[in-house]
Tab-separated table of C-alpha atoms and ligand atoms in Angstrom:
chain	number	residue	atom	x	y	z
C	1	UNK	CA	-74.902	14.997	-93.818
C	2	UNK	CA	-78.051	12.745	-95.255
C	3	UNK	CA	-79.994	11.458	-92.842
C	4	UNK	CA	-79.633	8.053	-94.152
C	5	UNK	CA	-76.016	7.988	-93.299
C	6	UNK	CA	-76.576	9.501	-89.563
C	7	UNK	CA	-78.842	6.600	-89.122
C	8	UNK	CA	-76.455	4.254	-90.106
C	9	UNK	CA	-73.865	5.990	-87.849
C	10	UNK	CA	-76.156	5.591	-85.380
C	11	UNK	CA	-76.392	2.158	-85.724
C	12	UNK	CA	-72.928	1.801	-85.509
C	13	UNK	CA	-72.531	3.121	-82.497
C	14	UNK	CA	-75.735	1.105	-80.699
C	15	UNK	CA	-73.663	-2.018	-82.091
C	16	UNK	CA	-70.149	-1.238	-80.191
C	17	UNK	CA	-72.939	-0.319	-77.172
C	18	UNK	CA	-73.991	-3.928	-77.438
C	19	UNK	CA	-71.105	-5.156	-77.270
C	20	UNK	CA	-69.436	-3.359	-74.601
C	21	UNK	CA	-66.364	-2.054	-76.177
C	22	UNK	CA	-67.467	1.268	-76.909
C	23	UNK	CA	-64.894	3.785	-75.263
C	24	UNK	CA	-66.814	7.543	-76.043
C	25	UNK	CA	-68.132	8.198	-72.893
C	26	UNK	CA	-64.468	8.739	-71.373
C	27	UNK	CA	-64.234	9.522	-67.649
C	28	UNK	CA	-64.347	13.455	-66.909
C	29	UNK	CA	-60.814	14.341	-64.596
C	30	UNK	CA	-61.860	17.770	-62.796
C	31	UNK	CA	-58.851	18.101	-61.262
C	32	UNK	CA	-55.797	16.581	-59.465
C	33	UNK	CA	-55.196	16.708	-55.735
C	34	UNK	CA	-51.695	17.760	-54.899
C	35	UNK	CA	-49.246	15.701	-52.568
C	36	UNK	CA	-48.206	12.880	-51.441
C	37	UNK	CA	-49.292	11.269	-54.787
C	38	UNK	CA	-51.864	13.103	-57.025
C	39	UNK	CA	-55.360	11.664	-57.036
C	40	UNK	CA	-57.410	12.589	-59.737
C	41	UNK	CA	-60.929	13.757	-58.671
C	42	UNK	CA	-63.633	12.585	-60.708
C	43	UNK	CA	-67.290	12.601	-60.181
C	44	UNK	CA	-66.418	15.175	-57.067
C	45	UNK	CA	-64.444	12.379	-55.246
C	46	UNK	CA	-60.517	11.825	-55.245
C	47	UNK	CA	-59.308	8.648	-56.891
C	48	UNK	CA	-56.114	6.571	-56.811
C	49	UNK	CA	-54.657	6.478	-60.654
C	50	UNK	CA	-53.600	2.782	-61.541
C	51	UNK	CA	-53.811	3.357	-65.705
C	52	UNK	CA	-51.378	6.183	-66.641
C	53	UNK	CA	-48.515	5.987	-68.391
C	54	UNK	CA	-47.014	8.870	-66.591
C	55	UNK	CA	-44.627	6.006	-64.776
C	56	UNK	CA	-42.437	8.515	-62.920
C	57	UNK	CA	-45.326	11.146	-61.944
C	58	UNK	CA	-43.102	13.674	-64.241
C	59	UNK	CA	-46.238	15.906	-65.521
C	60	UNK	CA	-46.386	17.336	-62.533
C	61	UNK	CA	-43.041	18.160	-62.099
C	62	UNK	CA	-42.071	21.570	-60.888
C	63	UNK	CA	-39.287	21.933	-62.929
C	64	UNK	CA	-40.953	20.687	-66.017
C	65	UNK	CA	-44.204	23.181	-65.267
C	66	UNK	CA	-41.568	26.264	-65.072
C	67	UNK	CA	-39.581	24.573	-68.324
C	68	UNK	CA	-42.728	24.968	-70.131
C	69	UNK	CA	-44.319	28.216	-68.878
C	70	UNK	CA	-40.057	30.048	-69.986
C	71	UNK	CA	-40.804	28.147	-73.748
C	72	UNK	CA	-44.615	29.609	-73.755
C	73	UNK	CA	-43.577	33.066	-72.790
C	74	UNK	CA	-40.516	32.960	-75.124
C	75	UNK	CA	-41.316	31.555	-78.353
C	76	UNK	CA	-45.328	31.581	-77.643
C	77	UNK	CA	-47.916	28.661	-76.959
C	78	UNK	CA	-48.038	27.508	-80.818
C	79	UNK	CA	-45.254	26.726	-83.308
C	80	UNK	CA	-46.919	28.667	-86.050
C	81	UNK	CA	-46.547	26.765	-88.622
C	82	UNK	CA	-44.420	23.640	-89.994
C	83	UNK	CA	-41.246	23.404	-89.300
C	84	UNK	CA	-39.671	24.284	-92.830
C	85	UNK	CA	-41.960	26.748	-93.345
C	86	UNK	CA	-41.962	29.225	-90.945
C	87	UNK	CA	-38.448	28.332	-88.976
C	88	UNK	CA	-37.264	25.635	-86.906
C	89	UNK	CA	-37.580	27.143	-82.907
C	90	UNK	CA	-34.103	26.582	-81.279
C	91	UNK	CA	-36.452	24.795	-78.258
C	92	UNK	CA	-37.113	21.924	-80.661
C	93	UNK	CA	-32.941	21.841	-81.622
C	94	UNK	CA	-32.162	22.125	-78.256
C	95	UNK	CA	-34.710	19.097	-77.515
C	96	UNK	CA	-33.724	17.369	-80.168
C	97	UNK	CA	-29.858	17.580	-79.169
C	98	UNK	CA	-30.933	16.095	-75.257
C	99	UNK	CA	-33.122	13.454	-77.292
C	100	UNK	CA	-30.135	12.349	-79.289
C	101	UNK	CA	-27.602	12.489	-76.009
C	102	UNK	CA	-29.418	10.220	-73.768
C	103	UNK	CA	-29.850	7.683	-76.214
C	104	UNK	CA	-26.268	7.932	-77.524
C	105	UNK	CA	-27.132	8.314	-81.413
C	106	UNK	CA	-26.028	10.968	-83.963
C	107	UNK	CA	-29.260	12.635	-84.542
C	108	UNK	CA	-33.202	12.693	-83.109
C	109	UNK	CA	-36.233	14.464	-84.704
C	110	UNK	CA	-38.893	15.016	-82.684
C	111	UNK	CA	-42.514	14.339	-84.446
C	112	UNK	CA	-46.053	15.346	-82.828
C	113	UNK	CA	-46.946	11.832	-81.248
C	114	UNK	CA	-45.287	8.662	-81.344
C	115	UNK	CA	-48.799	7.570	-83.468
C	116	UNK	CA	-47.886	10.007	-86.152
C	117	UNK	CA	-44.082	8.677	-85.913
C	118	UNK	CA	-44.978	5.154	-87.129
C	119	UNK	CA	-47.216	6.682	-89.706
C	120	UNK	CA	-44.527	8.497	-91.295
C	121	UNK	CA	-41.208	6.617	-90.437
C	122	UNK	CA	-42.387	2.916	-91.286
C	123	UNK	CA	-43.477	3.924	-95.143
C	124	UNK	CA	-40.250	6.033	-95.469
C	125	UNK	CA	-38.353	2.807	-95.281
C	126	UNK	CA	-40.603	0.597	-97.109
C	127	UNK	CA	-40.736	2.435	-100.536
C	128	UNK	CA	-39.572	6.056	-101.502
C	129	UNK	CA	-42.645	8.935	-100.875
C	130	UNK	CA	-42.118	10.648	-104.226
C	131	UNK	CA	-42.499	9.863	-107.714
C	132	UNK	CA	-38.953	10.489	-108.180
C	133	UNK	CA	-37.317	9.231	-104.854
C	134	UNK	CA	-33.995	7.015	-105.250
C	135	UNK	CA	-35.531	4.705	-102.505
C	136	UNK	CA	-36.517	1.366	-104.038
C	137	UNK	CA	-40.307	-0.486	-103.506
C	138	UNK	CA	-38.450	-3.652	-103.202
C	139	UNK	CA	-38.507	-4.048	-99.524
C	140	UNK	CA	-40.586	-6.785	-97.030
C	141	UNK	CA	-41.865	-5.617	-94.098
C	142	UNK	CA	-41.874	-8.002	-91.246
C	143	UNK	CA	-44.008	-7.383	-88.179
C	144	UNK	CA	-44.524	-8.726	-84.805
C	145	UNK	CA	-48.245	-10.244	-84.647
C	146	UNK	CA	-49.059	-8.415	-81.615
C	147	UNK	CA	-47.505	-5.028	-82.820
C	148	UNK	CA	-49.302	-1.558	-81.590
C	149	UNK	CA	-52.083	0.108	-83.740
C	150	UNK	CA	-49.586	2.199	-84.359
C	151	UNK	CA	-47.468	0.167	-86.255
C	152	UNK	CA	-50.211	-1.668	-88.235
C	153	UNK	CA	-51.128	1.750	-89.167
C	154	UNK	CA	-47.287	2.542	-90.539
C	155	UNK	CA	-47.448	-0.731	-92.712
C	156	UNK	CA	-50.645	0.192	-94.262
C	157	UNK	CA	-49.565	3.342	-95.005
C	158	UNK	CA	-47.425	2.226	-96.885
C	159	UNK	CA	-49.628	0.740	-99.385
C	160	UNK	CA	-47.962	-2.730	-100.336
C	161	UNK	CA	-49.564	-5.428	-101.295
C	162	UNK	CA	-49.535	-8.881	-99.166
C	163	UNK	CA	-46.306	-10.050	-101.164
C	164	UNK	CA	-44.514	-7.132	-99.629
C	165	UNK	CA	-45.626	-7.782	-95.853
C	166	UNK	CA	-45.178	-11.005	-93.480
C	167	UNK	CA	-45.683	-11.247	-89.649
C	168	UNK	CA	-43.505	-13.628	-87.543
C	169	UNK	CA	-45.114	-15.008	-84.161
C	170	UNK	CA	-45.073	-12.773	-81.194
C	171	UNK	CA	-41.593	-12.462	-79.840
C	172	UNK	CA	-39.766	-15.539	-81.718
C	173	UNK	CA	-36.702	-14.432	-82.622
C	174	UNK	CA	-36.761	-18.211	-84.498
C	175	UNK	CA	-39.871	-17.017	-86.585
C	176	UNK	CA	-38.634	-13.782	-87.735
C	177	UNK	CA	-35.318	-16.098	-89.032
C	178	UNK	CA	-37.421	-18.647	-91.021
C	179	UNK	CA	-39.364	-15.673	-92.425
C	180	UNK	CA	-35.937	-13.906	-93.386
C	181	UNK	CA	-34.466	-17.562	-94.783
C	182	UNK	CA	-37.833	-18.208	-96.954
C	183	UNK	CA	-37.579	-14.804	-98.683
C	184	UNK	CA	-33.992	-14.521	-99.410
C	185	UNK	CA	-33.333	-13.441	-103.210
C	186	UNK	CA	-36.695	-12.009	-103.288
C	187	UNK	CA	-36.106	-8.000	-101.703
C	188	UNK	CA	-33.459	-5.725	-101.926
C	189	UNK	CA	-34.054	-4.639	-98.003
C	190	UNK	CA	-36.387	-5.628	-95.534
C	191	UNK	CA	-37.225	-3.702	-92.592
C	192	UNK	CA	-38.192	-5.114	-89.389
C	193	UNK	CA	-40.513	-3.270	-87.014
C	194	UNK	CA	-41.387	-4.277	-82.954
C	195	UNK	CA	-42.678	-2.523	-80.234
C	196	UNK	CA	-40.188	-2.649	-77.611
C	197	UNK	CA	-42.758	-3.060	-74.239
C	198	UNK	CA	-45.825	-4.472	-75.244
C	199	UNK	CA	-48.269	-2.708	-73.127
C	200	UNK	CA	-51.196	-5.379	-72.303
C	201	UNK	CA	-48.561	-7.479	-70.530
C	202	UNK	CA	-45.975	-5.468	-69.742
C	203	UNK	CA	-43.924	-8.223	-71.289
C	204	UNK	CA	-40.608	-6.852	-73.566
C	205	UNK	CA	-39.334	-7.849	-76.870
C	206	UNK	CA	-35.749	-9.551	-76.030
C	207	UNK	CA	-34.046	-7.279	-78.847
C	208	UNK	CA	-30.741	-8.590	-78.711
C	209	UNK	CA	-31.983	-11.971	-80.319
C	210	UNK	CA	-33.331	-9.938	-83.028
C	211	UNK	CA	-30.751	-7.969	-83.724
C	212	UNK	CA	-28.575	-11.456	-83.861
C	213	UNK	CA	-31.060	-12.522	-86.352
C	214	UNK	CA	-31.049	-9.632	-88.837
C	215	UNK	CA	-27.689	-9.303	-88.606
C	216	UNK	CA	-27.661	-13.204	-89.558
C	217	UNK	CA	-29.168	-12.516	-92.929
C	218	UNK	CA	-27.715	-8.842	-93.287
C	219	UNK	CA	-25.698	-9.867	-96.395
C	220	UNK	CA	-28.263	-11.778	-97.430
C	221	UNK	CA	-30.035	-8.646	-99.294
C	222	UNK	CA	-28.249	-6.380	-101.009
C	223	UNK	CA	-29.643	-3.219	-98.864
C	224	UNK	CA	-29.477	-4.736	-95.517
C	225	UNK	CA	-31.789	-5.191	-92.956
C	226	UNK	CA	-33.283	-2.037	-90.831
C	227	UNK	CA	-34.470	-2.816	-87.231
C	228	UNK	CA	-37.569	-0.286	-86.327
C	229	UNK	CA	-38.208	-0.506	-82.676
C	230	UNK	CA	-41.032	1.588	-80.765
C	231	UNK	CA	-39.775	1.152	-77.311
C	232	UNK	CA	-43.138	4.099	-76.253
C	233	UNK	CA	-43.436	2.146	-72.958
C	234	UNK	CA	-39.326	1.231	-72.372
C	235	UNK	CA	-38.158	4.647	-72.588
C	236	UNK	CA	-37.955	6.931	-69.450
C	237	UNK	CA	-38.731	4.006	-67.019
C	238	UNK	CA	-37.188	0.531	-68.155
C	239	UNK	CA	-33.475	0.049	-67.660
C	240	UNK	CA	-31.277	0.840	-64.723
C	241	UNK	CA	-31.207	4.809	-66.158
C	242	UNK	CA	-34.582	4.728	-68.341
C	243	UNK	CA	-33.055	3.979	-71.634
C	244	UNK	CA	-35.323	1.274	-72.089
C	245	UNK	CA	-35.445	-2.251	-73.949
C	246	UNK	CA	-32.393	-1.196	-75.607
C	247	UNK	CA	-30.622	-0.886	-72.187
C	248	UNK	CA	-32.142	-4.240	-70.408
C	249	UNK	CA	-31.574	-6.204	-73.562
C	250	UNK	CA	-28.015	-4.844	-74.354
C	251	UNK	CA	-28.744	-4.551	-78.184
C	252	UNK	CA	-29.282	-1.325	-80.720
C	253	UNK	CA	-32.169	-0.801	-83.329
C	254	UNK	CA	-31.284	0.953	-86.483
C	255	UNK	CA	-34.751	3.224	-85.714
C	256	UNK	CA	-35.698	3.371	-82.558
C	257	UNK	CA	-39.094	5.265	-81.808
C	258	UNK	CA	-40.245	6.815	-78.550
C	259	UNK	CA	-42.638	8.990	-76.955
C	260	UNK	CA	-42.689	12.298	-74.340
C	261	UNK	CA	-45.854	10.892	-73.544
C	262	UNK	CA	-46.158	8.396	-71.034
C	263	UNK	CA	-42.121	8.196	-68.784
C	264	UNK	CA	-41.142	11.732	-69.627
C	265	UNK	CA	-44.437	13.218	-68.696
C	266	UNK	CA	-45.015	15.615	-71.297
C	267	UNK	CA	-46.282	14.727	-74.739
C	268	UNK	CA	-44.635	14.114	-77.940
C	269	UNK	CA	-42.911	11.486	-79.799
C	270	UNK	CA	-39.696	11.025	-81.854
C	271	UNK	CA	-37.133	8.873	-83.375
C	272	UNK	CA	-33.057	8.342	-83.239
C	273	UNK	CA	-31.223	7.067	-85.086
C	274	UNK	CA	-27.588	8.393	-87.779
C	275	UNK	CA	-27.711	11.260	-89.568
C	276	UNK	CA	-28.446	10.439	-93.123
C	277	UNK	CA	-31.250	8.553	-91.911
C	278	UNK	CA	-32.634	11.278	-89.920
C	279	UNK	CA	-32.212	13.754	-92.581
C	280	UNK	CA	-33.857	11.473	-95.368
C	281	UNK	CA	-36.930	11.285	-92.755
C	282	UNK	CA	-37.058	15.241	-92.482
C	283	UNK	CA	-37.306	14.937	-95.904
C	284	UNK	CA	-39.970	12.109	-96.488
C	285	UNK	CA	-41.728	11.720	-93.150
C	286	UNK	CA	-45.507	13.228	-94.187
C	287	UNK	CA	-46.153	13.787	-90.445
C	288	UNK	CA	-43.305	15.837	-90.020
C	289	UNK	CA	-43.595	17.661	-92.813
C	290	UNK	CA	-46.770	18.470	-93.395
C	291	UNK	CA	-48.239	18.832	-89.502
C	292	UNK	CA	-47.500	20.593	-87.321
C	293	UNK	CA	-44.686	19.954	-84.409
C	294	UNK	CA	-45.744	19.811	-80.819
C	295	UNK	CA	-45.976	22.985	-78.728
C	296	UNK	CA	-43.135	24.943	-77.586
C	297	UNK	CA	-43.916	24.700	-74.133
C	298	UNK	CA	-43.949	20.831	-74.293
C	299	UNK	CA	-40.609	21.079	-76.065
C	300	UNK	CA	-39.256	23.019	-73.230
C	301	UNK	CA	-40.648	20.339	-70.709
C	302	UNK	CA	-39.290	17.736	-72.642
C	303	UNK	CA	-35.592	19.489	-72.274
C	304	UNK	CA	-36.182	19.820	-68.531
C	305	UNK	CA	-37.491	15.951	-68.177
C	306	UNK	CA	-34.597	14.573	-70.389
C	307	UNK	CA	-32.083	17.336	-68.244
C	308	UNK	CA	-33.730	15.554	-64.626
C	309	UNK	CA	-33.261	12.365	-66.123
C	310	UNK	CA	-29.775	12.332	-66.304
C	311	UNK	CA	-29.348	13.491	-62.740
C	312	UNK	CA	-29.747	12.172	-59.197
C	313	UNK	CA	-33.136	12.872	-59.552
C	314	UNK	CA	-33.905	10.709	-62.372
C	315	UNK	CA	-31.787	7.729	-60.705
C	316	UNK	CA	-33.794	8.211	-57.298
C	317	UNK	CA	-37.392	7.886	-59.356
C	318	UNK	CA	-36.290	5.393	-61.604
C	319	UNK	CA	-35.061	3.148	-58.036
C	320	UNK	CA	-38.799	4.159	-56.195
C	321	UNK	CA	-40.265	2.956	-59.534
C	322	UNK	CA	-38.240	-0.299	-59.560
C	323	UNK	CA	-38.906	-0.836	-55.266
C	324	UNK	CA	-42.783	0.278	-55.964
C	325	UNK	CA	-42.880	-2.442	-58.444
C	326	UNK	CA	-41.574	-5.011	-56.234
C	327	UNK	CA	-43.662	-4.074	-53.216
C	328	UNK	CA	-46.378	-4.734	-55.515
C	329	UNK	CA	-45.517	-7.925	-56.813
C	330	UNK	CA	-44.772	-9.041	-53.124
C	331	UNK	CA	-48.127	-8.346	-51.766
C	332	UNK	CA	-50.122	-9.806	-54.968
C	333	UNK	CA	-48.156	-12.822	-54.221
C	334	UNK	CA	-48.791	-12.916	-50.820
C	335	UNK	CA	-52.236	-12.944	-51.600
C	336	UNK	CA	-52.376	-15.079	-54.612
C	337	UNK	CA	-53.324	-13.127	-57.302
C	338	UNK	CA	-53.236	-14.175	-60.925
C	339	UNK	CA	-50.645	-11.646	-61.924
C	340	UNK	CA	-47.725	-11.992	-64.172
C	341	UNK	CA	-44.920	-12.736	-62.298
C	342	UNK	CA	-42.635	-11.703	-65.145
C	343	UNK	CA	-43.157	-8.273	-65.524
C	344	UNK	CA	-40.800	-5.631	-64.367
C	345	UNK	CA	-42.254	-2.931	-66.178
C	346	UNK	CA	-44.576	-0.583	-64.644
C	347	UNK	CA	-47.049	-2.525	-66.606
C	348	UNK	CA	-47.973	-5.605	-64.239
C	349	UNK	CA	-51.606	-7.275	-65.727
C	350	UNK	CA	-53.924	-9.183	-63.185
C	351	UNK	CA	-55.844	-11.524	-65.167
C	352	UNK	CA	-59.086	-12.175	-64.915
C	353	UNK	CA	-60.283	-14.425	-68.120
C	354	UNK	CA	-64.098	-13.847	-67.851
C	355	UNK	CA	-65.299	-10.049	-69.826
C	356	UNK	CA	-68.264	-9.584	-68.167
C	357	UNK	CA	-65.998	-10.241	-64.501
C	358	UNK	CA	-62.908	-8.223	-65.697
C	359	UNK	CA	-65.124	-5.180	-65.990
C	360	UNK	CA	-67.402	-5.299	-62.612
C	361	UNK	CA	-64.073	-5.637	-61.478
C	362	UNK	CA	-63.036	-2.312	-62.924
C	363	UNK	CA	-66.025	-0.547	-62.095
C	364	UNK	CA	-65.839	-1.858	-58.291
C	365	UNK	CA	-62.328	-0.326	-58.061
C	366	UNK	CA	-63.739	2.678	-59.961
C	367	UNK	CA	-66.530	2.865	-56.953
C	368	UNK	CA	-63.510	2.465	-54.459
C	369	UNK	CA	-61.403	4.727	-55.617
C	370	UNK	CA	-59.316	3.628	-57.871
C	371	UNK	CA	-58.327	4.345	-61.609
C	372	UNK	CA	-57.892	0.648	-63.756
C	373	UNK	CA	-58.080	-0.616	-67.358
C	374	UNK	CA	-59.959	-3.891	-68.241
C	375	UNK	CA	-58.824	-5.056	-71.403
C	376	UNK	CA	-60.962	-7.147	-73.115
C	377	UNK	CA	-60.743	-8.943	-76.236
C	378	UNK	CA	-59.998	-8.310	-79.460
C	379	UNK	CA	-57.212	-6.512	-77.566
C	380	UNK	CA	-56.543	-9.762	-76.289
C	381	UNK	CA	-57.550	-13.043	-76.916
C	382	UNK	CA	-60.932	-14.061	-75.777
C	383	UNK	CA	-61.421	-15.784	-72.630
C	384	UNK	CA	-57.547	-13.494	-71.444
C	385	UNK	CA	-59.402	-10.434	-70.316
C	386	UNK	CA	-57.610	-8.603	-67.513
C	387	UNK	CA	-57.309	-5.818	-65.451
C	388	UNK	CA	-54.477	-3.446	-66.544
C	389	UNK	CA	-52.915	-2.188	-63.272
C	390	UNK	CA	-49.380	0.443	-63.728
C	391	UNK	CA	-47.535	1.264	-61.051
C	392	UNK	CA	-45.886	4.385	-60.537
C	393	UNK	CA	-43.099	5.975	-58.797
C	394	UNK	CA	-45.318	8.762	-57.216
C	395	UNK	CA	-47.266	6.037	-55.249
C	396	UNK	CA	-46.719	6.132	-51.765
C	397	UNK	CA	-46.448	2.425	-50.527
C	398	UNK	CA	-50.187	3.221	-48.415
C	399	UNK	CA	-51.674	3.701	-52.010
C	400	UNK	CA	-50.058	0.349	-53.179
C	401	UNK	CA	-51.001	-1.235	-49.932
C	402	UNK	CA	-54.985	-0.071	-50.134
C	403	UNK	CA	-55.144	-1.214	-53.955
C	404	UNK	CA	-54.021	-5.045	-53.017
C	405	UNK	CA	-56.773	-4.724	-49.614
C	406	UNK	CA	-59.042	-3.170	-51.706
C	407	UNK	CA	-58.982	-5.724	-54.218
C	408	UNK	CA	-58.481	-8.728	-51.355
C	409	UNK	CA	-62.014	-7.463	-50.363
C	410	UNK	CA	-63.539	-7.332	-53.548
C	411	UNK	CA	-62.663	-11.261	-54.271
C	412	UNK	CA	-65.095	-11.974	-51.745
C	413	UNK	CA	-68.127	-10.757	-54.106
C	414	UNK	CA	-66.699	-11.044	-57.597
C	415	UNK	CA	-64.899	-14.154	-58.327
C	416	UNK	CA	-61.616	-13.802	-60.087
L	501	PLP	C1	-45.956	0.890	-78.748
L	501	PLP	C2	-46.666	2.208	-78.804
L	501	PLP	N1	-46.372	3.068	-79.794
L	501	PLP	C3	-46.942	4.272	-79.884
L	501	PLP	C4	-47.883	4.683	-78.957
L	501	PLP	C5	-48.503	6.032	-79.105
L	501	PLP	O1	-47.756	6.997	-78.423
L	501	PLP	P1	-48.160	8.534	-78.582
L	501	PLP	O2	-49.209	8.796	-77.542
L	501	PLP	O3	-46.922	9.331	-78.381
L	501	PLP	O4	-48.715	8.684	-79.944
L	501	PLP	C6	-48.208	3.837	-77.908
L	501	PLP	C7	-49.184	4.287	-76.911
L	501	PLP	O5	-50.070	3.675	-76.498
L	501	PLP	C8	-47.593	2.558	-77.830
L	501	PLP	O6	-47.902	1.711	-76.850
């Protein structure tokens, strides 16, 4: 590389310095403590984790460690190749077929990351992905404003221009209407696309109002409407039995994306939804076709998570997740913390407002003990930083009870 551009690189990165956003210098985990609740040891000293997604403490699972060693020693620690190149490992079918059961659909394909699902799926809907496809260009996309990277990443895949593409305001069900009223005669189809849990607040897309919306204006265009949601927080952890926004709102998307990443413990993501439209998205997806799938082991962890959430088991973490929560809640209260009192996800945000407070605040937890996420604008909106705090159902109720002390204490030198 010219040195001219390395400098300029360089630059680049002294700016994000400056500004305090940079995120390179990631904290080194050496390793995990064992029992009660896994501590991750950092720096040579133990730490309580308040920032994974892992809400039910599944990656360290037992039966999801042997699940994955059987798949590794069976089918070996790589797929090989692409799925249609070098055959299709039963693990992923069998996957795929527990995927597909627990969220009652026809079909499920399972994709390398939930990123690389929205890449794919989104554009497949949008516009045909070959000179020849049958699939029309004549679709709008309508977005949430505050929709994941993710999803901003699908629609720009896609390559449309502005006429193609409108937003409607952040979980108004009213918004996305007058957007689907104002462009009626102009698309054949129009596809909207929501995360499910939004993960800075914790706070959930109410679905069911959607749904009642597109279904509204489904004979309005002559392809219909298709509902996209990426419920990558909801699933595995929000619901009575982990079935997510689709289960607390009591409504179905047409696409519904999710994730082995963060509930189920393993890593991973993947989409339901019927048959044809599975099968046209093994056909069109780039991500899926063209990368590579995730490991076998992970696929045999992802069969034993989905197999212990349907059991006891899964009911019994899914209630110590729900009663962690609320002992939570109750001692912020107690103590007055700005928290959101809505939240029932393990997401629960204490906000702090001021940057430069929101992370001393981190890095005095850090310095404690603890594991938390300051978010900080353009993540949010300026002056709304806070301190992401997730609760999981491996905490004991003494880790919960230190965090709230520990942070009681720390009031009296930062102000928040
Ligand atoms: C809504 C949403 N979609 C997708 C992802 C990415 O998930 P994965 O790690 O499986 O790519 C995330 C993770 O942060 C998310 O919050």
């Amino acid at each position: 590389m010219k040195k001219q551009f390395l400098s300029t690189l360089q630059q680049e990165l002294s700016r994000l310095d400056t500004v305090g956003i940079s995120k390179r210098r990631e904290r080194v985990i050496e390793k995990f403590t064992d029992d009660p609740s896994p501590q991750a040891v950092i720096q040579k000293k133990a730490r309580r984790i308040f920032n994974s997604n892992d809400y039910l403490g599944l990656r360290f699972h037992p039966a999801l460690k042997k699940a994955e060693h059987e798949a590794s020693e069976k089918y070996g620690v790589g797929p090989g190749a692409v799925r249609f190149i070098s055959g299709s490992l039963e693990i992923y079918h069998e996957l795929e077929h527990e995927i597909a059961k627990f969220h009652n659909r026809e079909d499920a394909m399972v994709i390398s990351s939930a990123f690389a699902a929205n890449v794919a799926v989104i554009p497949c809907f949008i516009k045909g992905q070959s000179k020849d496809s049958l699939v029309s260009e004549n679709a709008l996309v309508v977005s949430d404003e505050l929709n994941h990277r993710s999803i901003i990443e699908g629609v720009r895949a896609a390559s449309i221009d502005s006429f193609h593409k409108a937003i409607f305001k952040h979980m108004d069900a009213e918004d996305l209407r007058r957007v689907l009223k104002e462009n009626e005669g102009k698309f054949t189809r129009v596809v909207v696309v929501t995360d499910g849990i939004f993960s800075m607040l914790g706070e959930y897309q109410d679905i069911k109002k959607l749904r009642a919306v597109c279904d509204a204006f489904e004979q309005k265009y002559e392809e219909g409407i298709v509902l996209i949601v990426d419920d990558a927080h909801g699933v595995g952890c929000f619901g009575k039995t982990g079935r997510g926004v689709e289960e607390v709102c009591g409504a179905r998307a047409d696409i519904l994306v999710g994730t082995l990443g963060k509930a189920f413990g393993v890593d991973g993501g993947y989409i339901v939804g019927d048959t044809i439209a599975i099968d046209y998205l093994r056909e069109a997806a780039a991500t899926y076709i063209y990368s590579n799938p995730i490991s076998p082991g992970a696929a045999g962890a992802g069969v034993a998570a989905f197999e212990l959430m349907q059991r006891a088991e899964g009911k019994k973490l899914l209630a110590q997740s729900q009663h962690n929560i609320a002992f939570f809640k109750s001692l912020m209260k107690k103590e007055k913390f700005q928290f959101s009192a809505d939240s029932h996800h393990p997401i629960q945000p204490l906000f702090v407002g001021d940057s430069i407070i929101a992370k001393s605040l981190a890095q005095a937890l850090f310095d404690e003990g603890f594991l938390v996420t300051n978010i900080n604008y353009p993540v949010v909106p300026k002056g709304r930083d806070e301190i992401r705090i997730q609760i999981s159902a491996i905490h004991t109720e003494e880790d919960i009870r230190i965090f709230v002390e520990t942070l009681k204490k720390l009031r009296k030198t930062i102000k928040f």
